Coordinates of C-alpha atoms in Angstrom, one line a residue:
X30 CA 102.0 93.5 115.2
X31 CA 105.0 91.2 115.7
X32 CA 108.5 92.0 114.6
X33 CA 109.3 93.5 111.2
X34 CA 111.6 95.8 109.2
X35 CA 110.1 97.9 106.4
X36 CA 112.2 100.1 104.0
X37 CA 110.2 103.2 103.0
X38 CA 111.5 105.7 100.4
X39 CA 113.2 108.0 103.1
X40 CA 113.6 105.9 106.0
X41 CA 113.9 102.3 107.5
X42 CA 111.2 101.4 110.1
X43 CA 111.8 98.6 112.6
X44 CA 109.0 97.7 115.0
X45 CA 108.3 95.1 117.7
X46 CA 105.0 94.8 119.7
X47 CA 102.6 92.1 120.6
X48 CA 99.9 94.2 122.6
X49 CA 97.9 96.5 120.2
X50 CA 97.7 100.1 121.4
X51 CA 100.0 99.6 124.4
X52 CA 103.5 98.2 124.5
X53 CA 105.7 98.4 121.4
X54 CA 109.1 99.9 120.6
X55 CA 111.0 100.6 117.4
X56 CA 113.3 102.7 115.4
X57 CA 113.0 105.1 112.5
X58 CA 116.3 105.3 110.7
X59 CA 116.9 107.9 107.9
X60 CA 117.7 106.2 104.5
X61 CA 121.2 107.6 104.2
X62 CA 122.2 105.6 107.4
X63 CA 120.9 102.3 105.9
X64 CA 124.3 101.0 104.7
X65 CA 125.6 101.6 108.2
X66 CA 122.9 99.3 110.0
X67 CA 124.6 96.3 111.5
X68 CA 121.4 94.8 112.7
X69 CA 118.1 95.1 114.7
X70 CA 117.3 92.9 117.7
X71 CA 113.9 92.8 119.5
X72 CA 114.4 91.6 123.1
X73 CA 110.6 92.2 124.1
X74 CA 107.9 94.5 123.2
X75 CA 109.5 96.9 125.7
X76 CA 113.2 96.6 124.6
X77 CA 114.8 96.8 121.2
X78 CA 118.4 97.3 119.9
X79 CA 120.0 98.9 116.9
X80 CA 123.5 98.3 116.1
X81 CA 125.2 101.0 113.7
X82 CA 128.7 101.2 112.4
X83 CA 129.0 105.0 111.9
X84 CA 131.8 105.8 109.4
X85 CA 133.5 108.4 111.7
X86 CA 133.8 106.2 114.7
X87 CA 136.2 103.4 115.3
X88 CA 133.8 101.3 117.4
X89 CA 130.2 100.6 116.5
X90 CA 127.2 102.0 118.4
X91 CA 124.4 100.3 120.1
X92 CA 121.1 102.2 120.5
X93 CA 118.5 100.7 123.0
X94 CA 115.0 101.9 122.7
X95 CA 112.9 101.1 125.9
X96 CA 109.4 101.6 127.3
X97 CA 109.4 101.0 131.0
X98 CA 106.4 99.8 133.1
X99 CA 104.7 102.6 135.0
X100 CA 104.8 103.5 138.6
X101 CA 101.5 101.5 139.1
X102 CA 102.9 98.3 137.8
X103 CA 103.9 95.6 140.3
X104 CA 107.5 95.2 141.3
X105 CA 107.8 91.8 139.6
X106 CA 107.0 93.4 136.2
X107 CA 109.4 96.3 136.6
X108 CA 112.1 94.0 138.0
X109 CA 111.8 91.7 135.1
X110 CA 112.1 94.6 132.7
X111 CA 115.4 95.8 134.1
X112 CA 116.6 92.3 134.3
X113 CA 115.9 91.9 130.6
X114 CA 117.5 95.2 129.8
X115 CA 120.8 94.4 131.7
X116 CA 121.0 91.1 129.8
X117 CA 120.5 92.8 126.6
X118 CA 123.4 95.2 127.3
X119 CA 125.6 92.3 128.4
X120 CA 124.7 90.1 125.4
X121 CA 124.2 92.3 122.3
X122 CA 125.7 95.9 123.1
X123 CA 128.9 97.2 121.6
X124 CA 131.4 99.6 123.1
X125 CA 129.5 102.8 122.5
X126 CA 126.1 102.7 124.0
X127 CA 122.8 104.8 124.1
X128 CA 119.7 103.8 126.2
X129 CA 116.7 105.9 125.6
X130 CA 113.0 106.0 126.0
X131 CA 110.1 106.5 128.4
X132 CA 111.4 105.3 131.8
X133 CA 108.2 106.4 133.6
X134 CA 110.2 107.4 136.7
X135 CA 111.2 110.7 138.5
X136 CA 114.9 110.9 139.4
X137 CA 114.9 114.1 141.5
X138 CA 118.0 115.9 142.5
X139 CA 121.6 114.6 142.3
X140 CA 122.6 112.8 145.5
X141 CA 126.0 112.0 146.9
X142 CA 128.3 109.8 144.9
X143 CA 126.2 110.3 141.7
X144 CA 128.3 112.7 139.9
X145 CA 129.2 110.2 137.3
X146 CA 125.7 109.4 136.3
X147 CA 123.8 112.7 136.9
X148 CA 124.7 116.1 135.9
X149 CA 124.1 119.3 138.0
X150 CA 120.8 120.1 136.0
X151 CA 117.8 118.2 137.1
X152 CA 114.1 119.2 136.5
X153 CA 112.6 118.8 139.9
X154 CA 113.6 118.6 143.6
X155 CA 110.8 116.3 144.4
X156 CA 111.7 113.0 146.0
X157 CA 113.0 110.2 143.6
X158 CA 110.1 107.8 142.7
X159 CA 110.3 104.0 142.9
X160 CA 111.0 103.7 139.0
X161 CA 113.5 106.6 139.4
X162 CA 115.5 104.6 142.0
X163 CA 115.6 101.5 139.7
X164 CA 116.7 103.8 136.8
X165 CA 119.5 105.1 139.0
X166 CA 120.6 101.7 140.0
X167 CA 120.6 100.7 136.3
X168 CA 122.7 103.7 135.2
X169 CA 125.2 103.2 138.2
X170 CA 125.6 99.5 137.4
X171 CA 126.3 100.1 133.8
X172 CA 128.3 103.4 134.0
X173 CA 125.8 105.4 132.1
X174 CA 125.2 109.2 132.3
X175 CA 121.9 110.7 131.9
X176 CA 122.3 113.4 129.2
X177 CA 119.2 115.3 130.2
X178 CA 121.1 116.5 133.3
X179 CA 124.3 117.4 131.6
X180 CA 123.3 120.6 129.8
X181 CA 121.9 123.7 131.4
X182 CA 118.4 124.4 130.1
X183 CA 115.4 126.5 131.3
X184 CA 112.8 124.6 133.3
X185 CA 110.2 125.0 130.5
X186 CA 112.7 123.3 128.0
X187 CA 113.3 120.2 130.3
X188 CA 109.9 118.5 131.0
X189 CA 108.9 115.8 128.9
X190 CA 105.4 114.7 130.1
X191 CA 102.3 116.5 130.8
X192 CA 99.6 114.9 133.1
X193 CA 96.2 114.1 131.5
X194 CA 94.7 116.9 133.6
X195 CA 97.3 119.3 132.4
X196 CA 98.3 120.4 135.9
X197 CA 101.6 118.5 136.4
X198 CA 104.7 118.5 134.3
X199 CA 107.6 116.1 134.8
X200 CA 110.8 114.6 133.2
X201 CA 110.4 110.9 132.7
X202 CA 111.9 110.5 129.2
X203 CA 115.7 110.1 129.3
X204 CA 118.6 109.5 127.0
X205 CA 121.6 107.6 128.7
X206 CA 125.1 107.0 127.3
X207 CA 128.7 105.8 128.3
X208 CA 130.1 108.4 126.0
X209 CA 128.6 111.6 127.1
X210 CA 131.5 113.7 125.8
X211 CA 130.5 112.7 122.2
X212 CA 127.3 114.7 122.6
X213 CA 127.3 118.5 122.4
X214 CA 123.7 119.2 123.2
X215 CA 120.2 117.8 124.0
X216 CA 116.9 119.4 123.4
X217 CA 113.2 118.9 124.1
X218 CA 111.1 119.4 120.8
X219 CA 108.2 121.8 121.6
X220 CA 104.9 122.1 119.6
X221 CA 105.1 118.8 117.8
X222 CA 102.0 118.5 115.9
X223 CA 100.7 115.2 117.2
X224 CA 98.1 114.5 119.9
X225 CA 100.4 113.2 122.6
X226 CA 101.3 114.4 126.2
X227 CA 104.9 113.5 125.7
X228 CA 107.4 115.9 124.2
X229 CA 110.2 114.4 122.0
X230 CA 113.7 114.5 123.2
X231 CA 116.6 115.1 120.6
X232 CA 120.2 114.7 121.2
X233 CA 123.1 115.6 118.9
X234 CA 126.0 113.4 118.3
X235 CA 129.4 114.7 117.3
X236 CA 130.6 113.7 113.9
X237 CA 133.8 114.8 112.1
X238 CA 133.0 116.2 108.6
X239 CA 134.2 113.6 106.0
X240 CA 136.2 114.8 103.0
X241 CA 134.3 115.4 99.8
X242 CA 134.8 112.4 97.6
X243 CA 135.7 112.7 94.0
X244 CA 132.8 113.0 91.6
X245 CA 131.6 109.5 90.7
X246 CA 128.6 108.0 88.9
X247 CA 125.5 107.8 91.2
X248 CA 124.4 104.2 91.5
X249 CA 121.5 105.0 93.7
X250 CA 118.2 103.5 92.6
X251 CA 116.1 106.6 92.4
X252 CA 112.3 106.3 92.5
X253 CA 110.9 108.7 89.7
X254 CA 107.8 110.6 90.1
X255 CA 105.9 109.6 86.9
X256 CA 104.7 113.3 86.6
X257 CA 108.3 114.3 86.2
X258 CA 109.4 112.0 83.4
X259 CA 108.6 114.5 80.6
X260 CA 110.6 117.2 82.5
X261 CA 113.5 114.9 83.1
X262 CA 113.5 113.8 79.3
X263 CA 113.6 117.3 78.0
X264 CA 116.5 118.3 80.3
X265 CA 118.4 115.1 79.2
X266 CA 117.8 115.5 75.6
X267 CA 119.8 118.8 75.6
X268 CA 122.6 117.3 77.7
X269 CA 123.1 114.4 75.4
X270 CA 123.8 116.7 72.5
X271 CA 127.4 117.0 73.9
X272 CA 128.0 113.2 73.5
X273 CA 130.2 113.3 70.4
X274 CA 132.3 116.2 71.6
X275 CA 132.9 114.9 75.2
X276 CA 133.5 111.2 74.3
X277 CA 135.6 111.7 71.0
X278 CA 138.7 109.5 72.1
X279 CA 136.9 107.4 74.8
X280 CA 136.6 103.7 74.8
X281 CA 133.5 101.6 75.1
X282 CA 133.4 101.6 78.9
X283 CA 134.1 105.5 79.1
X284 CA 131.2 106.0 76.6
X285 CA 128.9 104.0 78.6
X286 CA 130.0 105.7 81.9
X287 CA 129.4 109.1 80.4
X288 CA 125.8 108.1 79.2
X289 CA 125.0 106.5 82.5
X290 CA 126.1 109.5 84.5
X291 CA 124.2 111.9 82.4
X292 CA 121.0 110.0 82.9
X293 CA 121.5 109.3 86.6
X294 CA 122.6 112.8 87.5
X295 CA 119.7 114.5 85.5
X296 CA 117.2 112.0 87.0
X297 CA 118.4 112.8 90.6
X298 CA 118.4 116.6 90.0
X299 CA 114.7 116.5 89.2
X300 CA 113.7 113.8 91.7
X301 CA 115.0 115.9 94.7
X302 CA 111.7 117.5 94.9
X303 CA 109.6 115.2 97.0
X304 CA 105.9 114.8 96.6
X305 CA 104.1 116.9 99.2
X306 CA 101.9 114.5 101.2
X307 CA 99.5 117.3 101.7
X308 CA 98.6 117.0 98.1
X309 CA 97.0 113.8 99.0
X310 CA 94.8 115.4 101.6
X311 CA 91.5 117.4 101.2
X312 CA 91.6 121.1 102.1
X313 CA 89.5 120.2 105.1
X314 CA 92.1 118.0 106.6
X315 CA 95.0 120.4 105.9
X316 CA 93.0 123.2 107.8
X317 CA 92.4 120.9 110.7
X318 CA 96.2 120.1 110.9
X319 CA 97.0 123.8 111.0
X320 CA 94.3 124.5 113.6
X321 CA 95.9 121.8 115.9
X322 CA 99.4 123.3 115.3
X323 CA 98.0 126.7 116.5
X324 CA 96.3 125.2 119.6
X325 CA 99.4 123.3 120.5
X326 CA 101.7 126.3 120.4
X327 CA 99.1 128.3 122.3
X328 CA 98.7 128.5 126.1
X329 CA 98.1 125.2 127.8
X330 CA 94.5 125.2 129.2
X331 CA 91.9 122.7 129.8
X332 CA 89.7 124.1 127.0
X333 CA 92.7 123.8 124.6
X334 CA 93.4 120.3 125.5
X335 CA 89.8 119.2 125.0
X336 CA 89.8 121.0 121.6
X337 CA 93.1 119.4 120.6
X338 CA 91.7 115.9 121.4
X339 CA 88.4 116.6 119.5
X340 CA 90.4 117.9 116.4
X341 CA 92.8 115.0 116.5
X342 CA 90.1 112.5 116.4
X343 CA 88.5 114.5 113.4
X344 CA 92.0 114.5 111.8
X345 CA 92.4 110.8 112.1
X346 CA 89.0 110.1 110.4
X347 CA 89.6 112.6 107.7
X348 CA 93.1 111.2 107.0
X349 CA 91.5 107.8 106.8
X350 CA 89.1 109.0 104.2
X351 CA 91.7 110.9 102.2
X352 CA 94.0 107.8 102.0
X353 CA 91.0 105.7 100.9
X354 CA 90.1 108.2 98.2
X355 CA 93.7 108.3 97.0
X356 CA 93.9 104.4 96.9
X357 CA 90.7 104.2 94.9
X358 CA 91.9 106.9 92.3
X359 CA 95.3 105.0 92.0
X360 CA 93.6 101.7 91.4
X361 CA 91.1 103.1 89.0
X362 CA 93.9 104.7 87.0
X363 CA 95.8 101.5 86.7
X364 CA 92.8 99.5 85.8
X365 CA 92.1 101.8 82.9
X366 CA 95.7 101.7 81.8
X367 CA 96.6 98.0 82.3
X368 CA 93.4 96.2 83.2
X369 CA 94.9 95.1 86.5
X370 CA 95.8 96.3 90.0
X371 CA 99.3 94.7 90.4
X372 CA 101.1 98.0 89.5
X373 CA 98.6 99.9 91.6
X374 CA 99.4 97.9 94.6
X375 CA 103.2 98.4 94.0
X376 CA 102.8 102.3 93.8
X377 CA 100.6 102.4 96.9
X378 CA 102.8 100.3 99.1
X379 CA 106.1 102.1 98.2
X380 CA 108.0 100.1 100.8
X381 CA 110.1 97.0 101.2
X382 CA 110.2 94.6 104.0
X383 CA 113.7 93.6 105.3
X384 CA 114.6 90.1 106.5
X385 CA 114.7 90.4 110.4
X386 CA 116.7 87.3 111.1
X387 CA 118.1 84.1 109.3
X388 CA 119.5 80.8 110.2
X389 CA 122.9 79.8 109.1
X390 CA 124.0 76.2 108.1
X391 CA 124.3 75.2 111.8
X392 CA 120.7 76.5 112.6
X393 CA 121.9 79.6 114.7
X394 CA 119.8 82.7 114.1
X395 CA 121.7 85.7 112.9
X396 CA 120.3 89.3 113.2
X397 CA 123.4 91.2 111.8
X398 CA 122.8 92.7 108.2
X399 CA 126.3 91.5 107.1
X400 CA 125.6 88.1 108.6
X401 CA 122.3 87.8 106.8
X402 CA 124.0 88.9 103.5
X403 CA 126.6 86.2 104.0
X404 CA 124.1 83.5 104.5
X405 CA 122.2 84.4 101.4
X406 CA 125.4 84.9 99.3
X407 CA 126.9 81.5 100.4
X408 CA 123.6 79.7 99.8
X409 CA 123.2 81.0 96.2
X410 CA 126.8 80.6 95.4
X411 CA 126.5 76.9 96.4
X412 CA 123.2 76.6 94.6
X413 CA 124.3 77.9 91.3
X414 CA 127.8 76.5 91.3
X415 CA 128.6 74.5 88.2
X416 CA 131.0 71.6 88.8
X417 CA 130.7 70.3 85.3
X418 CA 133.9 70.5 83.3
X419 CA 133.4 72.2 79.9
X420 CA 135.7 72.2 76.9
X421 CA 135.8 75.5 75.2
X422 CA 135.6 75.2 71.4
X423 CA 136.7 77.9 69.0
X424 CA 134.5 78.0 66.1
X425 CA 135.6 79.6 62.8
X426 CA 133.9 82.7 61.7
X427 CA 132.4 82.4 58.4
X428 CA 130.9 85.8 58.2
X429 CA 131.1 89.1 59.9
X430 CA 128.3 90.2 62.2
X431 CA 126.4 93.1 60.5
X432 CA 126.3 96.5 62.3
X433 CA 123.3 97.1 64.5
X434 CA 121.1 99.8 63.0
X435 CA 119.6 102.7 64.9
X436 CA 116.1 101.5 63.9
X437 CA 116.8 98.1 65.6
X438 CA 117.7 100.1 68.8
X439 CA 114.7 102.3 68.7
X440 CA 112.3 99.3 68.2
X441 CA 114.0 97.4 71.0
X442 CA 113.5 100.4 73.3
X443 CA 109.8 100.6 72.4
X444 CA 109.3 96.9 73.3
X445 CA 110.4 97.5 76.9
X446 CA 107.7 97.4 79.5
X447 CA 106.9 100.4 81.6
X448 CA 106.9 100.5 85.5
X449 CA 109.5 97.9 85.9
X450 CA 112.1 98.2 88.6
X451 CA 115.5 99.3 87.2
X452 CA 118.8 97.6 87.8
X453 CA 121.8 98.9 89.8
X454 CA 122.2 102.0 87.5
X455 CA 118.7 103.2 88.3
X456 CA 117.8 104.0 84.6
X457 CA 114.2 103.3 84.0
X458 CA 112.6 102.3 80.7
X459 CA 110.3 105.3 80.9
X460 CA 113.4 107.6 80.6
X461 CA 114.8 105.6 77.8
X462 CA 111.5 105.8 75.8
X463 CA 111.0 109.5 76.4
X464 CA 114.7 110.2 75.2
X465 CA 114.6 107.7 72.5
X466 CA 115.5 110.1 69.7
X467 CA 118.6 111.4 71.5
X468 CA 119.6 108.1 73.3
X469 CA 119.2 105.6 70.4
X470 CA 122.3 106.8 68.3
X471 CA 124.5 106.7 71.4
X472 CA 123.2 103.2 72.3
X473 CA 123.7 102.0 68.8
X474 CA 127.4 103.2 68.8
X475 CA 128.0 101.5 72.2
X476 CA 126.4 98.3 71.1
X477 CA 128.4 98.2 67.8
X478 CA 131.5 98.7 69.9
X479 CA 130.6 95.7 72.0
X480 CA 130.1 93.4 69.1
X481 CA 133.3 94.4 67.5
X482 CA 135.5 94.3 70.6
X483 CA 133.6 91.5 72.4
X484 CA 134.0 93.7 75.6
X485 CA 130.8 94.5 77.5
X486 CA 130.6 97.4 80.0
X487 CA 131.2 96.2 83.6
X488 CA 127.7 97.5 84.6
X489 CA 126.2 94.5 82.7
X490 CA 127.8 92.1 85.0
X491 CA 126.1 93.5 88.0
X492 CA 122.5 92.9 89.2
X493 CA 120.5 93.4 92.4
X494 CA 119.0 90.3 93.9
X495 CA 115.8 90.6 95.7
X496 CA 114.6 87.7 97.9
X497 CA 110.8 87.1 97.7
X498 CA 109.4 85.0 100.5
X499 CA 107.4 82.1 99.5
X500 CA 106.1 80.1 102.5
X501 CA 107.2 78.4 105.6
X502 CA 109.8 79.6 108.2
X503 CA 110.8 83.3 107.5
X504 CA 114.3 82.4 109.0
X505 CA 115.0 79.6 106.4
X506 CA 116.9 80.9 103.3
X507 CA 115.5 77.9 101.3
X508 CA 112.1 79.5 101.6
X509 CA 113.0 82.5 99.5
X510 CA 112.9 82.9 95.7
X511 CA 115.7 85.2 94.1
X512 CA 114.8 87.9 91.5
X513 CA 117.7 89.6 89.7
X514 CA 117.3 93.2 88.7
X515 CA 119.6 94.0 85.7
X516 CA 120.4 97.0 83.7
X517 CA 117.6 98.1 81.3
X518 CA 120.3 99.1 78.6
X519 CA 121.6 95.5 78.8
X520 CA 118.1 94.2 78.2
X521 CA 117.7 96.5 75.2
X522 CA 121.0 95.0 73.8
X523 CA 119.8 91.4 74.5
X524 CA 116.5 92.1 72.8
X525 CA 118.3 93.2 69.6
X526 CA 120.4 90.0 69.6
X527 CA 117.3 88.0 70.3
X528 CA 115.4 89.5 67.4
X529 CA 118.3 88.7 65.1
X530 CA 118.8 85.0 66.1
X531 CA 115.1 84.2 67.0
X532 CA 114.0 83.3 63.5
X533 CA 117.1 81.0 62.9
X534 CA 116.6 79.2 66.2
X535 CA 113.0 78.8 65.6
X536 CA 113.5 77.2 62.1
X537 CA 115.8 74.6 63.9
X538 CA 113.2 73.4 66.4
X539 CA 111.5 70.2 65.8
X540 CA 107.7 70.3 65.1
X541 CA 107.2 68.4 68.4
X542 CA 108.6 71.4 70.3
X543 CA 105.7 73.8 71.1
X544 CA 106.6 75.3 74.5
X545 CA 108.6 78.5 74.7
X546 CA 108.0 79.2 71.0
X547 CA 106.4 82.3 69.4
X548 CA 102.8 81.6 68.2
X549 CA 102.9 78.2 69.9
X550 CA 101.6 76.8 73.2
X551 CA 101.7 73.5 75.0
X552 CA 97.9 73.4 74.5
X553 CA 98.8 72.5 70.9
X554 CA 100.0 69.1 72.2
X555 CA 97.0 68.5 74.5
X556 CA 94.6 66.0 72.9
X557 CA 90.9 65.6 74.0
X558 CA 89.7 62.1 74.1

């Protein structure tokens, strides 16, 4: 529990909650929108905000997810909820606003002077409940329109909640906005394969189709399924045969771009096929899921509801067992391969936690993504800034540097470790090893161009910096350790240079130097008395 942001392969999950199994709210944002996230803010375990800067809109959007107290809650609790919600709107909201969630209230029919906030299509003519009245006051005060009432739908496509006894249906989940003309439709999702008495409400936001950009190198860091590496390598080997023809008159940068593009596009083509999560489940679990889906789509009866509840309980237990079995198999596999479980843990988690908030130099907490990036950038720029004045000395060249041989490149490729996170180019060591025969001549040529021209590809100057939390206050940037993820091709080049100069450097070391030397250890200088 608590407040956290976790990046999964396909989505970003934000969650805030303090009461297990009861009050909590959050957002699940698709991965392609990650770069547009301006920030998350948790007001309470009933109210959370997401600020988005969508590319086709001049003004940013604020999406507020809520979970209102029920009708049985005392007026003080419900009143405090709406007080917090109004304060959140006034303090954090941008110009475009969406408020959505379970309001636990019945709004009834549109009344006089409510045309601006309620459309003509309401679900029921029953009297407005206490929570419904408070919802209407909130909407009126903030000039918000209830989208559920704007579009004409059949009655069976409007209700969002079914009573536990299965006899009563109502509309208590709403989506409100101050820009209702931007939304062309709203729908209730039927037959969702989950054990819940609520139906999901989905709204569509207008978006102008952006122009197709010019083809460019994909710099997306793609997670590769290890079972597809051989398939990717075979496809890539055939594409690399065109290197000489397609880069005949290209310079070093263009040659490098060509190679990076071929590797990245081929990897992405084969990585589009996502792993089917059903493959991790036993046949029994899959059959239970299918049975529940059939029951949910069938006629709603007391017998069906009891059967759905029973099957859901069985599904939960079976999924837990299947996950445990999958974890054990993964751990055993990595123990056999490496003798440890570190890489198994990395494969099983398959997610990254985001920093929720960060303190600036004045101690003020910032939640915006760009604000957090700036705090980290300023901190490490200052930390690594070198104020020492250095004189550049031009040393005469007494001999030419020998050309790098293909054998040196192949040896350096072989020394790279597997299962290491790649740099910004997304090129993994596993792919380079599997395509060594085809890629080594190309890399050798590029490396020799670099040595002769003393110009490196611009990709080698870029890295992804990951902050690893150490201990203390999560909001203090000083409590994080930075790790730089650099291009694996650059590491291969550096390995070749190190192999060449390593012996010379080692020969110049004094005998007293034992640390950081091959075949030596600081233990060589520890004497037992």
